[in-house]
Tab-separated table of C-alpha atoms in Angstrom:
chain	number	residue	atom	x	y	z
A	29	UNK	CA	40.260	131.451	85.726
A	30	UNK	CA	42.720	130.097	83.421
A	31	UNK	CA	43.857	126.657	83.680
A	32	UNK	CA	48.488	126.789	84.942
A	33	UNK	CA	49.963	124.657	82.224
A	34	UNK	CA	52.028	122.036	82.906
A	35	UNK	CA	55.989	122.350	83.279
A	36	UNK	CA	57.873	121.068	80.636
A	37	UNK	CA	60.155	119.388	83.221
A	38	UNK	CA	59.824	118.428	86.938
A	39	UNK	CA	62.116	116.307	89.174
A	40	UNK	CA	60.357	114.864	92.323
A	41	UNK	CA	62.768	113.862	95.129
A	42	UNK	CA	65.035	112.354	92.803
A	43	UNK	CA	68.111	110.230	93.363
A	44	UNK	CA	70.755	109.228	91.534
A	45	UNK	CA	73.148	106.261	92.518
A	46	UNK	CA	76.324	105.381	90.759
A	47	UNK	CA	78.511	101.607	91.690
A	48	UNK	CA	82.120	102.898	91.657
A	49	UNK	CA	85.064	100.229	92.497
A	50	UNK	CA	81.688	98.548	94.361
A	51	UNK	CA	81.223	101.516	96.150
A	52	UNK	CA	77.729	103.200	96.176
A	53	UNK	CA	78.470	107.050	95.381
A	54	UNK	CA	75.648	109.231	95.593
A	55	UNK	CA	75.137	111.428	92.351
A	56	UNK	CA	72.165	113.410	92.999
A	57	UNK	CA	70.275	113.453	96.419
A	58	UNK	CA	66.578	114.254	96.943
A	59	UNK	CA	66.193	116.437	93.973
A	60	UNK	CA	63.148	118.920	93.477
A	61	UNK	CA	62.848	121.199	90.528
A	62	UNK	CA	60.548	123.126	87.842
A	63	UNK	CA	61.701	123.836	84.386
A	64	UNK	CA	58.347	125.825	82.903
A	65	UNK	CA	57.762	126.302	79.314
A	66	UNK	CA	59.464	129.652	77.648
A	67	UNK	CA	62.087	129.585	80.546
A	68	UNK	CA	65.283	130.627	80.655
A	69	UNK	CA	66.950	128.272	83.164
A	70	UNK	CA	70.985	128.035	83.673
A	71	UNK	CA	72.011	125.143	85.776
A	72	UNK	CA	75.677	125.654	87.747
A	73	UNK	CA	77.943	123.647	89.600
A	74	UNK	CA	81.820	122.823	89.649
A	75	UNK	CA	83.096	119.910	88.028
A	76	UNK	CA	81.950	117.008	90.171
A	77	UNK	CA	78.922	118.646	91.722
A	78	UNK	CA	76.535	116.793	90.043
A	79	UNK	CA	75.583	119.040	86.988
A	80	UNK	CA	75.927	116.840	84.219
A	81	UNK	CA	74.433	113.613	86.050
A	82	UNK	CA	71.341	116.708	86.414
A	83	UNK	CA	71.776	117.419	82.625
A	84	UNK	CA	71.326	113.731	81.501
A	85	UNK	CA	67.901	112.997	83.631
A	86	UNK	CA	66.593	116.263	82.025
A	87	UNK	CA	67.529	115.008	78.694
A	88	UNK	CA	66.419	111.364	79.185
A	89	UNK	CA	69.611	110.056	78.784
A	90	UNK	CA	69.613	108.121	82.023
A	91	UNK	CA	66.606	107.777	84.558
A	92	UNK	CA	67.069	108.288	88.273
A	93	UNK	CA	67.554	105.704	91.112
A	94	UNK	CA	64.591	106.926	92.996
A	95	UNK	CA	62.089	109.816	92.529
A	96	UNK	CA	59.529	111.021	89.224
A	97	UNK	CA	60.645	112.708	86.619
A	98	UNK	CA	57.817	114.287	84.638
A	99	UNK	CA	57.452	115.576	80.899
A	100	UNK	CA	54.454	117.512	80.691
A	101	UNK	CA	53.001	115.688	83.756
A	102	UNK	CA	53.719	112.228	81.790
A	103	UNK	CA	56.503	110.294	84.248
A	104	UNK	CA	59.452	108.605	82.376
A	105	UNK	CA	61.820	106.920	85.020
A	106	UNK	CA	61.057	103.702	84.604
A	107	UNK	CA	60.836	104.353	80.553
A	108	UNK	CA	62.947	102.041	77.866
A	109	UNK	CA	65.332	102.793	76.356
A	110	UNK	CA	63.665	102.716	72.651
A	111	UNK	CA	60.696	104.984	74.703
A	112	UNK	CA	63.098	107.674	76.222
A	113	UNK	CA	65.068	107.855	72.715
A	114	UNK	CA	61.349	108.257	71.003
A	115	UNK	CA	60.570	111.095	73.750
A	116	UNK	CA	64.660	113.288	73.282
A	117	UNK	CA	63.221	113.216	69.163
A	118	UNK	CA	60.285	115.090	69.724
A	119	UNK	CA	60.389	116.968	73.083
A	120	UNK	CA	64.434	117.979	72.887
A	121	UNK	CA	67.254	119.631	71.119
A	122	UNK	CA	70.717	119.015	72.618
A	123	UNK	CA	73.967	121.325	71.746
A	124	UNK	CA	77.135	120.051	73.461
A	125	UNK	CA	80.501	121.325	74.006
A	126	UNK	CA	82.295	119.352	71.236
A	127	UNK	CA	79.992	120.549	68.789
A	128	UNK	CA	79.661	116.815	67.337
A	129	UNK	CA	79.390	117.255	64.154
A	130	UNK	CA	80.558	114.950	60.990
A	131	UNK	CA	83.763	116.114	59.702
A	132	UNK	CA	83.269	115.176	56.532
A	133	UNK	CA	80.014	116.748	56.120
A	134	UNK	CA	78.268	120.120	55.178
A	135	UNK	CA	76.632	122.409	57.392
A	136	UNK	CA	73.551	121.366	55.986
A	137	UNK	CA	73.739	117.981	55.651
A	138	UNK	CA	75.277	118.141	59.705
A	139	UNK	CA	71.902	120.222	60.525
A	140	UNK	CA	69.691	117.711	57.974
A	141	UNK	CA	71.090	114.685	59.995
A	142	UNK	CA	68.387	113.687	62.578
A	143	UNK	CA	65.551	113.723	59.803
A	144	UNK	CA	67.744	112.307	57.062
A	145	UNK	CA	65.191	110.269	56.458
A	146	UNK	CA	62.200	112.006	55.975
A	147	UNK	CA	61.361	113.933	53.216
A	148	UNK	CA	64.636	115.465	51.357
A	149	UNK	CA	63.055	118.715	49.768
A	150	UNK	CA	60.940	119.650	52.884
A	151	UNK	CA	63.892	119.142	55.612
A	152	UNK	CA	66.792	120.833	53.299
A	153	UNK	CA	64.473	123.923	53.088
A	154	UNK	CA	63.901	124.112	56.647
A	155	UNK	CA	67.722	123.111	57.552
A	156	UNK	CA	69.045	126.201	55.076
A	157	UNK	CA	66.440	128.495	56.103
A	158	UNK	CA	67.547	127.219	60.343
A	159	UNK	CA	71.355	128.047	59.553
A	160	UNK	CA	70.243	131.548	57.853
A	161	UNK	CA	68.269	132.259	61.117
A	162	UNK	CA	71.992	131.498	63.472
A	163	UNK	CA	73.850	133.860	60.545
A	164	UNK	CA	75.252	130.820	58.305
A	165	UNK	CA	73.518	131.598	54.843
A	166	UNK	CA	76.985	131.506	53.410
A	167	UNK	CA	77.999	128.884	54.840
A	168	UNK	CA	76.007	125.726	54.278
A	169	UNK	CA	78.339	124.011	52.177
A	170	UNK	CA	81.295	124.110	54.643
A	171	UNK	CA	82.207	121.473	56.649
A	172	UNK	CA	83.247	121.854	59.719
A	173	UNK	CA	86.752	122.326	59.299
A	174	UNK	CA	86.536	125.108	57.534
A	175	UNK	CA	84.617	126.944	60.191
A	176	UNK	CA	85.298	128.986	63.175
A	177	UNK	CA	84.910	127.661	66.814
A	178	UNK	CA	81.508	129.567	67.019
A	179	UNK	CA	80.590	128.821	63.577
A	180	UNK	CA	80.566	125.264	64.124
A	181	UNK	CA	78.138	125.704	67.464
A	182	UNK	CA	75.793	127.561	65.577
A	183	UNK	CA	75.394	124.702	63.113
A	184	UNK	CA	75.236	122.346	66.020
A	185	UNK	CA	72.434	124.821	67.305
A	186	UNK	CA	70.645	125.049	64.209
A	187	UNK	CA	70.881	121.224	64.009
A	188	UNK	CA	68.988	121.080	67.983
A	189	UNK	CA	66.222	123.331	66.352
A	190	UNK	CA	65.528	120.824	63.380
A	191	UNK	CA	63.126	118.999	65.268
A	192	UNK	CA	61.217	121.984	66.610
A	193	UNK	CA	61.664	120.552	69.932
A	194	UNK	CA	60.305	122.164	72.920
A	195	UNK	CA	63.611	122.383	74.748
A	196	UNK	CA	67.233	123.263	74.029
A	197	UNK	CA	69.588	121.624	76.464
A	198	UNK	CA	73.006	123.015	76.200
A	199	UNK	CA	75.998	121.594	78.150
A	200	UNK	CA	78.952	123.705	78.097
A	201	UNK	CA	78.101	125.288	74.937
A	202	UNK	CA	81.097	127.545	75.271
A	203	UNK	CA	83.610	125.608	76.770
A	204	UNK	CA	85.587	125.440	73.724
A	205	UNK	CA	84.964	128.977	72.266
A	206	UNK	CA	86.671	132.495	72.695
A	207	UNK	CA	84.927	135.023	74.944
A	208	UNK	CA	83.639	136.889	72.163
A	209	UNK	CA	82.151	133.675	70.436
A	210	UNK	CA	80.995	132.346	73.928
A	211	UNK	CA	78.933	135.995	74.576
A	212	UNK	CA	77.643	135.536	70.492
A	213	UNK	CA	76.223	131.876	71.384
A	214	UNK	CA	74.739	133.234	74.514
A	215	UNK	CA	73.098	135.773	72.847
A	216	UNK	CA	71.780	133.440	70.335
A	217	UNK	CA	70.413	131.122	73.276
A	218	UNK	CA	68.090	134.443	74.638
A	219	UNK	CA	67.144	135.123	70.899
A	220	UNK	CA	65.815	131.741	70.278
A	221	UNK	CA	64.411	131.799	74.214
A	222	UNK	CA	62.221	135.584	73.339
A	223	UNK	CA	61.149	133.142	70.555
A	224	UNK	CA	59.641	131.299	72.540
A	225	UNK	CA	61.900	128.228	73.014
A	226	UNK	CA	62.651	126.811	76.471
A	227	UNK	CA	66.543	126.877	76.685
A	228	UNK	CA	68.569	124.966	79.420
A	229	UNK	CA	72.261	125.977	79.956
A	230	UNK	CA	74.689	123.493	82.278
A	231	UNK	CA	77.635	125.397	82.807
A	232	UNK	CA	80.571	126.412	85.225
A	233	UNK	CA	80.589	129.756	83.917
A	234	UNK	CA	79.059	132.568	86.767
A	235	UNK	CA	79.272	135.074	84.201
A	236	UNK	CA	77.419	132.771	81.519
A	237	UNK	CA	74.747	131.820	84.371
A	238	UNK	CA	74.087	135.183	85.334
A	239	UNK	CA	72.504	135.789	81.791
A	240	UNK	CA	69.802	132.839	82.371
A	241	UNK	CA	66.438	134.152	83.766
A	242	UNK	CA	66.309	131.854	86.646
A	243	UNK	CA	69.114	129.817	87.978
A	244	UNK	CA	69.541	126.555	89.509
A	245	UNK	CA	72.939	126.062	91.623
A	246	UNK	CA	74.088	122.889	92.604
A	247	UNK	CA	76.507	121.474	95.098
A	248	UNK	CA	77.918	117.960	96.429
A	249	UNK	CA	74.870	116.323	94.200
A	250	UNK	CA	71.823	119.034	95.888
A	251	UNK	CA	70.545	121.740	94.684
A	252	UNK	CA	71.544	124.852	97.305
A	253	UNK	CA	69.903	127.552	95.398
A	254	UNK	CA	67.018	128.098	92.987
A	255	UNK	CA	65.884	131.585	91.940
């Protein structure tokens, strides 16, 4: 009998405190969840639910209080710094809602960006041939402000897949586009998830979460629903 891998991702009982004005506000309370590799996972909550706090521990932008969080049964809460920025290079892509890309800069050089320093032939090959796979072939020389809302995410989208990482994280990734743009990202996000990616969606949006595979609700810092 075969061998269950691993899940990319798993919170044990975790906490997260923040000191506000002295005050001890609970974040996240007693957190328990699976993220499992080729999963399709949108996480939902209003604004000050706890969402985003979530969104950073999966990323390994902040650790917890209390609890394990595991990468492929490896835990990383009590990880450095320099360790958890080593581990968001080769395990995770992030696409935000501000896009956050240089102004100044092409499409390909904004996609090029986290391996500027590797080899210049090898990456600017695979960075054109990432922003022909999101439907930018035309458009590698632009900069950013001479594209569209959605144009601009999918370059922040093909710059997230530069790494091949094993997980897309996406917070609010239509926040700032049209409906029709928001519905073209989203598609984009299942494409590149039948492709085998694990993708990760934080959002407000019901309509938006409906479209993830399995979804993770949260509430006053808990999670109230996972299906």
């Amino acid at each position: 009998m075969p061998t269950k891998s691993l899940p990319i991702i798993e919170l044990k009982n975790v906490y997260k405190d923040y000191k506000m004005g002295g005050v001890l506000v609970g974040a996240l309370q007693n957190i328990s969840l699976k993220i499992d590799k080729g999963d399709f996972v949108s996480i939902v909550g209003k604004s000050g639910s706890g969402k985003s706090t979530l969104m950073h521990l999966i990323g390994c932008l902040d650790v917890p209080t209390k609890g394990e969080i595991l990468i492929d049964g490896k835990d990383i809460s009590k990880l450095s710094e320099g360790d958890l920025a080593r581990i968001r290079n080769k395990y995770i892509g992030f696409v935000f809602q501000t896009f956050n890309l240089l102004q100044r800069t092409s499409a390909l050089d904004n996609v090029r960006l986290p391996l500027i320093y590797n080899k210049v032939r090898e990456i600017e090959d695979r960075a054109t041939k990432l922003l022909q796979s999101v439907g930018l072939g035309d458009r590698i020389k632009h900069k950013p402000n001479q594209l569209s809302g959605g144009q601009q995410q999918r370059v922040a989208i093909a710059r997230a897949l530069i790494n091949n990482p094993e997980l897309i994280l996406a917070d609010e990734p239509t926040g700032n586009l049209d409906s029709k743009s928001g519905d073209e990202i989203i598609d984009l996000f299942i494409k590149l998830n039948k492709e085998g990616k694990t993708v990760v969606v934080v959002t407000h949006d019901e309509d938006i979460a409906k479209k993830a595979e399995k979804i993770i609700r949260i509430e006053d810092g808990k999670v109230i629903i996972k299906k």
